Short mmCIF file of C-alpha atoms in Angstrom, two decimals:
data_model
loop_
_atom_site.label_atom_id
_atom_site.label_comp_id
_atom_site.label_asym_id
_atom_site.label_seq_id
_atom_site.Cartn_x
_atom_site.Cartn_y
_atom_site.Cartn_z
CA MET A 1 92.06 88.15 81.22
CA ILE A 2 91.16 90.94 83.57
CA GLN A 3 91.23 94.65 82.58
CA ALA A 4 89.55 98.00 83.22
CA GLN A 5 86.41 98.85 81.55
CA GLY A 6 86.85 101.28 78.55
CA HIS A 7 88.50 101.38 75.15
CA GLY A 8 91.61 99.34 74.50
CA GLY A 9 92.99 96.36 76.06
CA PHE A 10 91.99 92.95 74.86
CA VAL A 11 88.73 91.70 73.44
CA LEU A 12 87.58 87.96 73.72
CA PRO A 13 88.17 87.15 69.92
CA GLU A 14 91.89 88.15 70.54
CA VAL A 15 92.03 86.04 73.71
CA ALA A 16 90.55 83.12 71.98
CA ALA A 17 92.89 83.42 69.14
CA ALA A 18 95.85 83.59 71.09
CA ALA A 19 94.79 80.41 72.92
CA GLU A 20 94.49 78.30 69.50
CA GLY A 21 97.02 75.58 69.51
CA SER A 22 97.75 75.90 73.25
CA SER A 23 96.70 73.23 76.00
CA LEU A 24 94.08 75.63 77.41
CA HIS A 25 90.51 74.15 77.92
CA ALA A 26 88.79 77.57 78.29
CA VAL A 27 89.53 81.36 78.34
CA GLY A 28 87.69 84.42 79.61
CA CYS A 29 87.94 88.09 79.06
CA HIS A 30 86.62 90.18 81.92
CA ARG A 31 86.36 94.10 82.24
CA PHE A 32 85.70 95.70 85.59
CA LEU A 33 84.37 99.07 86.57
CA HIS A 34 86.71 100.85 89.30
CA TYR A 35 89.39 98.51 88.26
CA ALA A 36 91.93 99.59 90.82
CA GLU A 37 89.58 99.40 93.62
CA ARG A 38 88.65 95.90 92.44
CA LEU A 39 92.00 94.75 92.31
CA ALA A 40 92.69 96.06 95.72
CA THR A 41 90.19 93.39 97.18
CA MET A 42 91.84 90.56 95.11
CA ASP A 43 94.06 88.86 97.80
CA TYR A 44 95.25 86.12 95.54
CA ILE A 45 97.05 88.90 93.59
CA PRO A 46 100.55 89.59 95.03
CA ALA A 47 100.70 92.81 96.94
CA GLY A 48 103.30 94.20 94.70
CA LEU A 49 101.72 93.50 91.51
CA ARG A 50 98.51 94.82 92.91
CA ARG A 51 100.14 98.10 93.67
CA THR A 52 101.81 98.50 90.34
CA VAL A 53 98.53 97.74 88.45
CA CYS A 54 96.66 100.08 90.70
CA ALA A 55 99.00 102.86 90.02
CA GLU A 56 98.91 102.20 86.24
CA PRO A 57 95.79 99.98 85.27
CA THR A 58 97.05 97.38 82.93
CA PRO A 59 95.52 94.07 81.77
CA LEU A 60 96.48 91.07 83.73
CA GLN A 61 96.52 87.37 82.43
CA LEU A 62 95.58 84.77 85.10
CA ARG A 63 96.03 81.22 84.23
CA LEU A 64 94.94 78.19 86.39
CA ASP A 65 96.85 75.04 85.63
CA GLY A 66 96.65 71.94 87.88
CA GLY A 67 95.55 74.18 90.71
CA LEU A 68 98.37 76.44 90.39
CA LEU A 69 97.37 80.23 89.71
CA THR A 70 99.97 82.29 87.89
CA ILE A 71 99.33 86.10 87.23
CA ARG A 72 101.26 88.16 84.91
CA ASN A 73 100.75 91.51 83.08
CA ALA A 74 99.23 91.13 79.57
CA ALA A 75 100.61 93.09 76.74
CA PRO A 76 100.28 92.93 72.94
CA PRO A 77 100.94 90.75 71.24
CA LEU A 78 99.02 88.48 73.33
CA THR A 79 100.40 85.08 73.96
CA LEU A 80 98.84 82.31 75.98
CA ALA A 81 101.49 79.66 76.02
#
């Protein structure tokens, strides 16, 4: 999980709880100062998604499974299936 620094968004206990019972081996919950600027440098995030998230900073869920990275918007209630 990556998101902007500040209030709101997800905290690690929520992310860990959402992962219970899933096939995940590890979870992380990261907050960035200057989120939009940081996302702009992440070339592995599709350009369209970067533009959308930079315009309105929302949390992103990144999942690495068998070498394949998937990225999507994260919204409550959080599910990590």
